[in-house]
Amino acid sequence: MGNHVEHAIEMHGITKTFGKVVANHNVNLQLRKGEILALLGENGSGKTTLMNMLSGIYFPDCGTIKIQGKEVTIRSPKDAFELGIGMIHQHFKLVDVFSAAENIVLGLDGGVHIDRKAVNQKVKEIGERYGFEIDPTKKIYNMAVSEKQTVEILKVLYRGAEILILDEPTAVLTPQETDKLFAVLRNMKEDGKSIIIITHKLHEVLSISDRVAILRKGEYIGTVNTAKTNQQQLTEMMVGRAVSLEIDRPKVELGEEMLKVVDLTCLNADKIKALDDVNFSAYGGEILGIAGIAGSGQKELCEAIAGLYPVAGGSILYRREVDGHPVMENIVGQPVDTIYRKGISMAFVPEDRLGMGLVASMDMVDNVMLRSYKRNPGIFVDRKKPKALSEKLIGELEIVTPGVSTPVRRLSGGNVQKVLLGREIAYGPNVLVVAYPVRGLDINSSYKIYELLNEQKKRGVAVIFVGEDLDVLLEISDRILVLCGGRVSGIVKPEETTKEEIGLMMIKVAEKTKEVNA
Amino acid sequence: MSNVSKEHREPLIRMVKRDSISQQKQWMIRAIGLLGALLTGALVILALGQNPIAVYKDMVVGALGTPTVRRETIKIAVPLLITSIGISFAFKMQFWNIGAEGQILMGAIFAGYFAFFHSDWPKVLLVIVMLAAGMIGGGIYGLIPALFKAKWGTNETLFTLMLNYIALAFVKYLQNGPWKDPRTQFPKMSMLDDNARLTKVLGVHWGWILALVLVVLSYIYFTKTKQGYEIAVVGESNNTARYAGINVSKVFIRTMLLSGAMAGIAGMLQVAGSDFTITENTAGGVGFTAITVAWLAKMNSFGMLIVAVFIAVLERGSNKIQTTFKIPASAAEVLTGIILFFMLGCEFFINYKLIVRRRKEAEHESAN
C-alpha cells in the first residue's frame, strides 16, 4: 500500500442483493483514521445495508473489506467487535429492566459474577473522557431516548471500538441534545477514533463531518471534503438533480371553522392528564402546526381528534352539514364507525405508519380500502375501486412499488407514507391530521409530502401538522400551537415569532406543571 | 489475496432469506423432503427387521388400496379437515385457539343430547337439530375464552387448553352418571339409535360433502367478505383495527364463535357418523392434529384439504402396518412423525436458502 493516508476502513466493490433488490452495487468507501465521515443518501439508498456489512449483520455478495489496512471477512457481530468496529443502530437494542452498566457488559466474556463497582467505574471514566453524562446504575426504562443512545455508544466504547458507526443518531434527538452528541463525537475524534455517521440532514453533515460519502440508489456517487461543499451540491449528488430547499406557504383565504376543540382533557393509562384543558380551532385553508417536546400530548391529541382516544372532559366539535345547514357536532363518546357514518370527514395519518395506519403484510389494494371498506353495501368487500385508486395513487404520488399487490412493508419509508397520506386525502376530508409526516423520509419524499399538504390547504381543508422540526413548522404553518405537558402554552404566527421563542414556550409551562408529568 | 486473515474466513454455509420462490421450486423442495422422510423412515423400518418397500407399499395400499379402506381414510380426514378450518379462523386473527379438542367434545355432547333423548323425532329434523346443537355447543365453548380476552385480556392459549380438560371431565361425568347406559355395568353411553345416525353418500356419511362445502365457503369468507378482511386486519395489528373503526372485541367474539362452531360440527359428525356414541376418545387428538394441518397448509383452505387427507392416509396406513407386520403402534407413529417433521422442515428451505462458501476461496484456502 503506497498510500500515505492511513485508512481505518476500505471497502472495495461491495455488492449486496436481497432477492432481486440490489441494495448496494459496486460500492467503494474509505474511512480515514481519526476522521468523521458522513454517509449521506436518501432513504433506501443502501446506507444502512452497507454499514451492516461492516458490523457483521449482513455478508456481502462480493467485494473486499480492509480494516486498518488488512483484508478481513466479517461473519458476525462478534467478528466486527474483534476488529474494533462498533455500530450504534437506529433502533436501540437494550434490555429495559437492566441498568446502563449491566447493558454495557451484557454479552461480554467473563465469569458468572459481574464486578459492578469496577464496571461502573470504567463506564464513568469513559463518560468523563468524552463528555458524556451518565449514571451507570440507572435503569433503561427510566431513561430518556438520548440517554439510551448514550448507553449504546458507551457499550461499543467499553468494548474498545476504534471505529464507530452511528445510524441516524440525531433522528431521535432535540436540537440541544444533538449539539451535545456532536461535541462528544468531536472529542472521540480528538482521541483518534474513526467515525461514520449516517444521516440525511444536510446541516448536520456540514457541521460535524470532515468528508461526505454519497450513495444514491445503492450506487456509490463520490466522496467530497465537507469544507469544499455546500447544501446545494450535496443535495444534487444525493438526489441526482437540482432540488429547491424552500418550503412553500401558499396564500389561501381562510375558510370556515372546521374543528373546534373545547376544554379537552384526556387521561392516559396511569390516570395522569395527558391533555389538560386544550382549546383551539382549526380553519379551512390553513395549516395549523403543532409543536412541542416529544410526549407533550401530541399523540393523545391526534387520536382524540380522530375519535380513537378516550376523552375525560371537554368536547371536540366538527363542522358538518345537516339539511344544508352547517352545525358543529360533538364526536366525544361516539364510536369511530358512527362518526364516519354521519359524514364527518376527517383524515388521520398516525405517527406509527405500519403499526396503526397500515397493515404491513397486506398489499396496497387492501390497505387503501382499510378506512372505506364498510361503505359499500353487502357482506362482500369491493376491491375494484380500491384497486383503481391504488393505481391512480401510484401514478399521481410517484409511489415506487413493483405493483399494487406488493405488501406495503416491502416499500421504502417514503413510499409507505405516500400510500398512507394518499389514502387519507383520497376521500376528500375537511380536516386532515398528520403526525410527524416526514419522520425518517428523505428530502425528495419530504418535499412531496409538503406539496401534498399545501394542496389540501388550497382545497380548503383544515390541516393539522404535528411536527418535530421547528424549521419546517415555521416555514409551512400558518399558525403554530405549542404544547407543553399536555397544555397549550400558546398559539403563534410564524411571521411574528422566532424559533427561540417557540423553544421557550415548549418548556415554559412544563416547569409549572412538572408534578403533572412526574 | 495474499493477506487473507485466517480467523475471519467466510463461513462455510450461511443462510439467506429468500425474497421469492417459484411454485415449481417449492414443490421440488417438498418432493425432496418427502423423499428424505421416506429414506429416514426406511432406516427405522430396517432397524425393526422389516423390508421398507413392503412396509411403505402396505401403508399406501392399506389407506387407499380398496374402496373400503378409502372410505375409512376419508372418515378420518373429515373431522380433521373441518376442525382445521375452524382453527384457521382463530389463528388468522392471531388468537391461539388450542381448545378445538374441547370444542369438538362440546359439539358432540350438545348433538348427543338430541341423539340420545329425542331419537323419535323425524330423521331430517333430528339431524338438522343435532347439527345446529353441535355448532352451538362448540361455538359457546369457543366463545368463552374470546369473551374473557375481550373483557379482561386473559391469555387465550392457557384458557382454551384448560377448557379441553373440563370438557373431557364433563364427558366422563356423563358416562358415569346421567347418560350411562343402564344395560351395562361399564361406565359408557349406549349406541345411537339408527334414526340418529347419518345417511351415507357413496359409502361415507355425508359429512364429507359438508367438509368440501366448508372448504369453499371458508375460502370465500377469508378472501371476499368484509368479515374475513376484518379478521386479517385484527390479526396483523389491533391498533390498526381500532384506527380503521373495527370493533376488535366484536371480531374476537364473532370469529371464535365460528371457530368453535366448526369444531362442534366435527364433534357432531364424529358422534352421528362414525363412533355412534360419545367416549373420552371422541375428539381423540383431532383438535391438536388440526393445528398441524392448519400450519402446514398456511391457513389456506384448499391446502388444508390436501394436508388433512395426507395425514389421514398416514394414520390409516400406520394402523395397517401394525397388523400386517406386527410393528408396534409406537414405531408406526414414529414413521408418521418423521414424515411430518420433514414436511415442516421443508418450510425452512422454502423461506431460506443456504449459500455454500465459494469454491475459489475454498481452493485458495487449501493452498495455504
PDB file of C-alpha atoms in Angstrom, chain A residues 19 78 111 134 146 183 198 331 374 390 401 416 425 466 506:
ATOM      1  CA  GLY A  19     -33.536 -11.430  -3.841  1.00  0.00           C
ATOM      2  CA  LYS A  78     -18.522 -10.762  17.179  1.00  0.00           C
ATOM      3  CA  GLY A 111     -17.414 -15.270  34.659  1.00  0.00           C
ATOM      4  CA  ILE A 134     -24.273   9.043  32.541  1.00  0.00           C
ATOM      5  CA  SER A 146     -30.998  10.479  24.385  1.00  0.00           C
ATOM      6  CA  ALA A 183     -19.440  17.631  20.991  1.00  0.00           C
ATOM      7  CA  ILE A 198     -25.290   8.028   8.676  1.00  0.00           C
ATOM      8  CA  ILE A 331     -67.857  13.466  18.431  1.00  0.00           C
ATOM      9  CA  LYS A 374     -67.555  -0.637   5.089  1.00  0.00           C
ATOM     10  CA  SER A 390     -54.194   2.405  -5.816  1.00  0.00           C
ATOM     11  CA  THR A 401     -43.577  -0.242  -5.924  1.00  0.00           C
ATOM     12  CA  VAL A 416     -45.248   3.857   2.726  1.00  0.00           C
ATOM     13  CA  ILE A 425     -56.742  12.531   1.237  1.00  0.00           C
ATOM     14  CA  VAL A 466     -47.771  17.726  14.238  1.00  0.00           C
ATOM     15  CA  MET A 506     -42.187  24.313  24.709  1.00  0.00           C
TER      16      MET A 506
END
